[in-house]
mmCIF file of C-alpha atoms in Angstrom:
data_model
loop_
_atom_site.group_PDB
_atom_site.id
_atom_site.type_symbol
_atom_site.label_atom_id
_atom_site.label_comp_id
_atom_site.label_asym_id
_atom_site.label_seq_id
_atom_site.Cartn_x
_atom_site.Cartn_y
_atom_site.Cartn_z
ATOM 1 C CA MET C 356 133.339 -35.648 -17.848
ATOM 2 C CA LEU C 357 134.376 -32.100 -18.663
ATOM 3 C CA GLU C 358 132.984 -32.715 -22.198
ATOM 4 C CA ILE C 359 129.663 -33.353 -20.657
ATOM 5 C CA LEU C 360 129.675 -30.341 -18.586
ATOM 6 C CA ASP C 361 130.544 -28.347 -21.456
ATOM 7 C CA TRP C 362 127.712 -29.515 -23.633
ATOM 8 C CA ILE C 363 125.357 -28.934 -20.681
ATOM 9 C CA ILE C 364 126.393 -25.518 -20.256
ATOM 10 C CA ARG C 365 126.163 -25.050 -24.053
ATOM 11 C CA ILE C 366 122.836 -26.066 -24.274
ATOM 12 C CA ALA C 367 121.771 -24.073 -21.182
ATOM 13 C CA ARG C 368 122.965 -20.965 -22.878
ATOM 14 C CA TYR C 369 120.969 -21.776 -25.984
ATOM 15 C CA TYR C 370 117.658 -22.059 -23.915
ATOM 16 C CA GLU C 371 118.506 -18.783 -22.256
ATOM 17 C CA TYR C 372 118.948 -17.100 -25.611
ATOM 18 C CA ALA C 373 115.754 -18.759 -26.637
ATOM 19 C CA ILE C 374 113.916 -17.354 -23.549
ATOM 20 C CA ILE C 375 115.505 -13.743 -24.324
ATOM 21 C CA ILE C 376 114.372 -13.962 -27.932
ATOM 22 C CA TYR C 377 110.814 -14.891 -27.005
ATOM 23 C CA VAL C 378 110.577 -12.006 -24.759
ATOM 24 C CA LEU C 379 112.060 -9.640 -27.354
ATOM 25 C CA MET C 380 109.326 -11.029 -29.904
ATOM 26 C CA SER C 381 106.569 -9.974 -27.379
ATOM 27 C CA TRP C 382 107.688 -6.293 -28.261
ATOM 28 C CA LEU C 383 107.026 -6.631 -32.195
ATOM 29 C CA PRO C 384 103.276 -7.045 -33.257
ATOM 30 C CA GLY C 385 102.505 -10.331 -34.475
ATOM 31 C CA ALA C 386 106.142 -11.756 -34.011
ATOM 32 C CA GLN C 387 104.969 -14.626 -31.577
ATOM 33 C CA GLN C 388 102.202 -15.714 -33.985
ATOM 34 C CA SER C 389 104.869 -16.397 -36.751
ATOM 35 C CA PRO C 390 106.016 -19.984 -37.137
ATOM 36 C CA VAL C 391 109.227 -19.202 -35.322
ATOM 37 C CA GLY C 392 107.376 -17.441 -32.357
ATOM 38 C CA ARG C 393 104.939 -20.570 -32.062
ATOM 39 C CA TRP C 394 107.831 -22.789 -32.047
ATOM 40 C CA LEU C 395 109.831 -20.706 -29.610
ATOM 41 C CA GLY C 396 106.511 -20.651 -27.523
ATOM 42 C CA ARG C 397 106.422 -24.342 -27.301
ATOM 43 C CA ILE C 398 109.971 -24.802 -26.277
ATOM 44 C CA VAL C 399 109.997 -21.656 -23.632
ATOM 45 C CA LEU C 400 106.419 -21.143 -22.315
ATOM 46 C CA PRO C 401 106.217 -24.331 -20.004
ATOM 47 C CA TYR C 402 109.256 -23.004 -18.114
ATOM 48 C CA LEU C 403 108.198 -19.278 -18.223
ATOM 49 C CA ASN C 404 104.693 -20.248 -16.868
ATOM 50 C CA LEU C 405 106.266 -21.645 -13.812
ATOM 51 C CA CYS C 406 107.521 -18.277 -12.974
ATOM 52 C CA ARG C 407 104.470 -16.256 -13.655
ATOM 53 C CA VAL C 408 103.635 -16.420 -10.068
ATOM 54 C CA ILE C 409 104.878 -12.839 -9.684
ATOM 55 C CA PRO C 410 102.055 -10.458 -10.786
ATOM 56 C CA PRO C 411 102.919 -7.764 -13.379
ATOM 57 C CA ILE C 412 104.311 -4.682 -11.997
ATOM 58 C CA ALA C 413 101.612 -1.901 -12.435
ATOM 59 C CA GLY C 414 99.741 -4.315 -14.652
ATOM 60 C CA ILE C 415 102.227 -3.678 -17.513
ATOM 61 C CA ILE C 416 105.704 -4.846 -16.756
ATOM 62 C CA ASP C 417 106.152 -8.818 -16.245
ATOM 63 C CA ILE C 418 109.265 -9.586 -14.485
ATOM 64 C CA SER C 419 108.736 -13.411 -14.641
ATOM 65 C CA PRO C 420 111.325 -13.800 -17.674
ATOM 66 C CA ILE C 421 114.006 -12.006 -15.204
ATOM 67 C CA VAL C 422 113.199 -14.452 -12.555
ATOM 68 C CA ALA C 423 113.132 -17.417 -15.030
ATOM 69 C CA ILE C 424 116.689 -16.566 -16.468
ATOM 70 C CA LEU C 425 117.983 -16.079 -12.917
ATOM 71 C CA ALA C 426 116.534 -19.148 -11.720
ATOM 72 C CA TRP C 427 118.055 -21.232 -15.006
ATOM 73 C CA ASN C 428 121.445 -19.690 -14.158
ATOM 74 C CA PHE C 429 121.278 -20.724 -10.710
ATOM 75 C CA ALA C 430 120.326 -24.332 -11.446
ATOM 76 C CA VAL C 431 122.841 -24.557 -14.194
ATOM 77 C CA SER C 432 125.642 -23.204 -11.970
ATOM 78 C CA GLY C 433 124.617 -25.703 -9.064
ATOM 79 C CA LEU C 434 124.701 -28.521 -11.771
ATOM 80 C CA ALA C 435 127.908 -27.568 -13.066
ATOM 81 C CA HIS C 436 129.539 -27.402 -9.321
ATOM 82 C CA LEU C 437 128.012 -31.008 -8.723
ATOM 83 C CA ILE C 438 129.469 -32.263 -11.950
ATOM 84 C CA LEU C 439 132.866 -30.712 -11.092
ATOM 85 C CA LEU C 440 132.682 -32.320 -7.629
ATOM 86 C CA LEU C 441 132.328 -35.896 -9.326
ATOM 87 C CA VAL C 442 135.476 -35.181 -11.329
#
Protein backbone atom coordinates (compact mmCIF):
# COMPACT_ATOMS: atom_id res chain seq x y z
CA MET A 1 0.00 0.00 0.00
CA LEU A 2 2.88 2.35 0.71
CA GLU A 3 4.18 1.79 -2.81
CA ILE A 4 0.87 3.03 -4.17
CA LEU A 5 1.11 6.09 -1.95
CA ASP A 6 4.64 6.73 -3.20
CA TRP A 7 3.46 6.58 -6.82
CA ILE A 8 0.51 8.88 -6.14
CA ILE A 9 2.76 11.47 -4.50
CA ARG A 10 5.32 11.19 -7.30
CA ILE A 11 2.71 11.69 -10.03
CA ALA A 12 1.22 14.61 -8.09
CA ARG A 13 4.64 16.27 -7.88
CA TYR A 14 5.14 15.86 -11.63
CA TYR A 15 1.78 17.52 -12.24
CA GLU A 16 2.76 20.36 -9.92
CA TYR A 17 6.01 20.79 -11.85
CA ALA A 18 3.99 20.86 -15.10
CA ILE A 19 1.87 23.69 -13.70
CA ILE A 20 4.97 25.64 -12.68
CA ILE A 21 6.64 25.12 -16.07
CA TYR A 22 3.49 26.19 -17.91
CA VAL A 23 3.21 29.36 -15.82
CA LEU A 24 6.89 30.18 -16.38
CA MET A 25 6.38 29.62 -20.12
CA SER A 26 3.87 32.47 -20.11
CA TRP A 27 6.74 34.86 -19.44
CA LEU A 28 8.51 33.85 -22.66
CA PRO A 29 7.02 35.14 -25.91
CA GLY A 30 5.64 32.30 -28.02
CA ALA A 31 6.62 29.54 -25.60
CA GLN A 32 3.04 28.50 -24.89
CA GLN A 33 2.36 28.24 -28.63
CA SER A 34 5.24 25.79 -29.12
CA PRO A 35 4.44 22.06 -29.35
CA VAL A 36 5.58 21.52 -25.76
CA GLY A 37 3.54 24.52 -24.59
CA ARG A 38 0.40 23.27 -26.34
CA TRP A 39 0.90 19.79 -24.87
CA LEU A 40 1.34 21.20 -21.37
CA GLY A 41 -1.68 23.41 -21.92
CA ARG A 42 -3.87 20.41 -22.70
CA ILE A 43 -2.75 18.82 -19.44
CA VAL A 44 -2.67 21.82 -17.13
CA LEU A 45 -5.31 24.30 -18.37
CA PRO A 46 -8.42 22.29 -17.39
CA TYR A 47 -7.27 22.35 -13.78
CA LEU A 48 -6.02 25.95 -13.87
CA ASN A 49 -9.32 27.15 -15.34
CA LEU A 50 -11.12 25.81 -12.27
CA CYS A 51 -9.07 28.21 -10.13
CA ARG A 52 -9.54 31.25 -12.36
CA VAL A 53 -12.53 32.51 -10.37
CA ILE A 54 -10.24 35.06 -8.72
CA PRO A 55 -9.76 38.14 -10.92
CA PRO A 56 -6.17 39.22 -11.64
CA ILE A 57 -4.71 41.78 -9.27
CA ALA A 58 -4.59 45.19 -10.99
CA GLY A 59 -5.58 43.38 -14.18
CA ILE A 60 -2.04 42.06 -14.55
CA ILE A 61 -1.01 39.58 -11.85
CA ASP A 62 -2.91 36.29 -12.00
CA ILE A 63 -2.69 34.43 -8.70
CA SER A 64 -4.81 31.48 -9.83
CA PRO A 65 -1.73 29.23 -10.35
CA ILE A 66 -0.75 29.82 -6.72
CA VAL A 67 -4.26 28.91 -5.59
CA ALA A 68 -4.21 25.87 -7.88
CA ILE A 69 -0.89 24.61 -6.50
CA LEU A 70 -1.99 25.15 -2.90
CA ALA A 71 -5.28 23.32 -3.51
CA TRP A 72 -3.42 20.52 -5.32
CA ASN A 73 -0.99 20.08 -2.41
CA PHE A 74 -3.86 20.12 0.07
CA ALA A 75 -5.74 17.43 -1.88
CA VAL A 76 -2.65 15.22 -2.26
CA SER A 77 -1.84 15.58 1.43
CA GLY A 78 -5.41 14.65 2.38
CA LEU A 79 -5.35 11.64 0.08
CA ALA A 80 -2.01 10.53 1.53
CA HIS A 81 -3.39 10.75 5.06
CA LEU A 82 -6.46 8.75 4.07
CA ILE A 83 -4.29 6.04 2.55
CA LEU A 84 -2.10 5.96 5.64
CA LEU A 85 -5.20 5.50 7.80
CA LEU A 86 -6.06 2.42 5.77
CA VAL A 87 -2.66 0.85 6.27
